Amino acid sequence: MVDVMALVKQQERVGAGIYRLILDAPAICSVALPGQFVHIRCAGGLDPLLRRPLSIHRVDRERGELWLLYRVVGKGTSLLAQKKPGDRLAIMGPLGRGFTLPAPGADVV
């Protein structure tokens, strides 16, 4: 687990209240596994105090990109939806117990 300041590369509204956030976070991407998540500080101050847990949607290890999908449901995610490319966010992760995917073509049962 690492705690980094990640650069917002892209923020896109993909549905009603649903956003895709792409962050430059190579330190997290290099160790993230399927099933893990990150904690994001949505504001620079103490309001909201707690970080928001968001599942990792996609990792591009070559580019160091961390992709997150989230729905705006309260103050924290509302503040997160206002972030623009070039902004920085404090993120901690990867967190949780990840898992490995079977090799392509392998029997899973």
mmCIF file of C-alpha atoms in Angstrom:
data_model
loop_
_atom_site.group_PDB
_atom_site.id
_atom_site.type_symbol
_atom_site.label_atom_id
_atom_site.label_comp_id
_atom_site.label_asym_id
_atom_site.label_seq_id
_atom_site.Cartn_x
_atom_site.Cartn_y
_atom_site.Cartn_z
ATOM 1 C CA MET A 1 0.000 0.000 0.000
ATOM 2 C CA VAL A 2 1.216 3.487 -0.876
ATOM 3 C CA ASP A 3 -0.084 6.987 -0.192
ATOM 4 C CA VAL A 4 0.503 9.279 -3.185
ATOM 5 C CA MET A 5 -0.599 12.524 -4.790
ATOM 6 C CA ALA A 6 -2.036 11.413 -8.127
ATOM 7 C CA LEU A 7 -2.545 13.671 -11.130
ATOM 8 C CA VAL A 8 -6.028 13.767 -12.652
ATOM 9 C CA LYS A 9 -5.558 12.913 -16.336
ATOM 10 C CA GLN A 10 -9.210 12.684 -17.323
ATOM 11 C CA GLN A 11 -12.636 13.087 -15.726
ATOM 12 C CA GLU A 12 -15.660 12.182 -17.830
ATOM 13 C CA ARG A 13 -19.367 11.946 -17.107
ATOM 14 C CA VAL A 14 -20.434 8.614 -18.593
ATOM 15 C CA GLY A 15 -24.028 8.481 -17.361
ATOM 16 C CA ALA A 16 -26.531 10.151 -15.064
ATOM 17 C CA GLY A 17 -24.390 10.952 -12.015
ATOM 18 C CA ILE A 18 -21.720 8.416 -13.033
ATOM 19 C CA TYR A 19 -18.127 9.432 -13.741
ATOM 20 C CA ARG A 20 -14.938 7.836 -15.019
ATOM 21 C CA LEU A 21 -11.791 9.217 -13.411
ATOM 22 C CA ILE A 22 -8.351 8.423 -14.835
ATOM 23 C CA LEU A 23 -5.390 9.131 -12.557
ATOM 24 C CA ASP A 24 -1.646 9.036 -13.109
ATOM 25 C CA ALA A 25 -0.643 6.666 -10.295
ATOM 26 C CA PRO A 26 2.146 4.310 -11.443
ATOM 27 C CA ALA A 27 3.131 3.295 -7.891
ATOM 28 C CA ILE A 28 -0.371 1.953 -7.251
ATOM 29 C CA CYS A 29 -0.797 0.480 -10.742
ATOM 30 C CA SER A 30 2.393 -1.539 -10.418
ATOM 31 C CA VAL A 31 1.026 -3.603 -7.508
ATOM 32 C CA ALA A 32 -2.792 -3.483 -7.903
ATOM 33 C CA LEU A 33 -4.704 -6.751 -8.253
ATOM 34 C CA PRO A 34 -8.284 -7.425 -9.387
ATOM 35 C CA GLY A 35 -10.736 -6.911 -6.522
ATOM 36 C CA GLN A 36 -8.773 -4.155 -4.785
ATOM 37 C CA PHE A 37 -9.759 -0.547 -4.111
ATOM 38 C CA VAL A 38 -8.266 2.838 -3.217
ATOM 39 C CA HIS A 39 -9.127 5.511 -0.651
ATOM 40 C CA ILE A 40 -9.387 9.012 -2.145
ATOM 41 C CA ARG A 41 -9.325 12.309 -0.271
ATOM 42 C CA CYS A 42 -11.984 14.290 -2.148
ATOM 43 C CA ALA A 43 -11.105 17.739 -0.796
ATOM 44 C CA GLY A 44 -7.987 19.553 0.347
ATOM 45 C CA GLY A 45 -9.348 20.438 3.792
ATOM 46 C CA LEU A 46 -11.027 18.527 6.586
ATOM 47 C CA ASP A 47 -14.550 18.589 5.143
ATOM 48 C CA PRO A 48 -15.314 15.871 4.322
ATOM 49 C CA LEU A 49 -12.879 14.337 6.782
ATOM 50 C CA LEU A 50 -12.921 10.729 5.612
ATOM 51 C CA ARG A 51 -11.532 9.419 2.353
ATOM 52 C CA ARG A 52 -13.890 7.685 -0.045
ATOM 53 C CA PRO A 53 -13.282 4.025 -0.950
ATOM 54 C CA LEU A 54 -13.533 3.401 -4.694
ATOM 55 C CA SER A 55 -13.048 0.111 -6.497
ATOM 56 C CA ILE A 56 -10.356 -0.044 -9.135
ATOM 57 C CA HIS A 57 -12.050 -0.320 -12.523
ATOM 58 C CA ARG A 58 -8.973 -0.710 -14.727
ATOM 59 C CA VAL A 59 -5.195 -0.466 -14.537
ATOM 60 C CA ASP A 60 -2.902 0.396 -17.444
ATOM 61 C CA ARG A 61 0.519 -0.556 -16.103
ATOM 62 C CA GLU A 62 2.387 0.698 -19.193
ATOM 63 C CA ARG A 63 0.935 4.195 -18.855
ATOM 64 C CA GLY A 64 0.646 4.135 -15.060
ATOM 65 C CA GLU A 65 -3.071 4.923 -15.345
ATOM 66 C CA LEU A 66 -5.569 4.030 -12.644
ATOM 67 C CA TRP A 67 -9.196 4.050 -13.836
ATOM 68 C CA LEU A 68 -12.083 4.502 -11.397
ATOM 69 C CA LEU A 69 -15.848 4.518 -11.993
ATOM 70 C CA TYR A 70 -18.076 6.104 -9.368
ATOM 71 C CA ARG A 71 -21.561 7.456 -8.761
ATOM 72 C CA VAL A 72 -22.169 10.827 -7.103
ATOM 73 C CA VAL A 73 -24.056 9.993 -3.902
ATOM 74 C CA GLY A 74 -23.005 12.642 -1.380
ATOM 75 C CA LYS A 75 -20.713 15.516 -0.573
ATOM 76 C CA GLY A 76 -17.432 13.636 -1.079
ATOM 77 C CA THR A 77 -18.228 12.212 -4.493
ATOM 78 C CA SER A 78 -19.841 15.522 -5.498
ATOM 79 C CA LEU A 79 -16.537 17.269 -4.757
ATOM 80 C CA LEU A 80 -14.671 14.532 -6.618
ATOM 81 C CA ALA A 81 -16.864 15.066 -9.706
ATOM 82 C CA GLN A 82 -15.647 18.691 -9.856
ATOM 83 C CA LYS A 83 -11.991 17.703 -10.296
ATOM 84 C CA LYS A 84 -10.385 18.638 -13.616
ATOM 85 C CA PRO A 85 -7.331 17.384 -15.527
ATOM 86 C CA GLY A 86 -4.221 18.763 -13.850
ATOM 87 C CA ASP A 87 -5.700 18.627 -10.329
ATOM 88 C CA ARG A 88 -4.033 16.375 -7.765
ATOM 89 C CA LEU A 89 -5.720 13.946 -5.389
ATOM 90 C CA ALA A 90 -4.343 12.154 -2.332
ATOM 91 C CA ILE A 91 -4.946 8.444 -2.846
ATOM 92 C CA MET A 92 -4.016 5.458 -0.715
ATOM 93 C CA GLY A 93 -3.915 1.940 -2.063
ATOM 94 C CA PRO A 94 -4.250 -0.578 -3.297
ATOM 95 C CA LEU A 95 -6.308 -1.851 -0.376
ATOM 96 C CA GLY A 96 -8.280 -5.026 0.181
ATOM 97 C CA ARG A 97 -7.539 -8.616 -0.622
ATOM 98 C CA GLY A 98 -7.058 -8.949 -4.342
ATOM 99 C CA PHE A 99 -7.066 -12.118 -6.380
ATOM 100 C CA THR A 100 -5.280 -13.378 -9.457
ATOM 101 C CA LEU A 101 -7.074 -14.131 -12.687
ATOM 102 C CA PRO A 102 -6.667 -17.516 -14.346
ATOM 103 C CA ALA A 103 -4.584 -17.628 -17.512
ATOM 104 C CA PRO A 104 -6.575 -17.091 -20.724
ATOM 105 C CA GLY A 105 -8.054 -20.397 -21.847
ATOM 106 C CA ALA A 106 -7.508 -22.089 -18.460
ATOM 107 C CA ASP A 107 -10.280 -24.164 -16.888
ATOM 108 C CA VAL A 108 -11.763 -22.207 -13.983
ATOM 109 C CA VAL A 109 -13.965 -24.949 -12.564
#
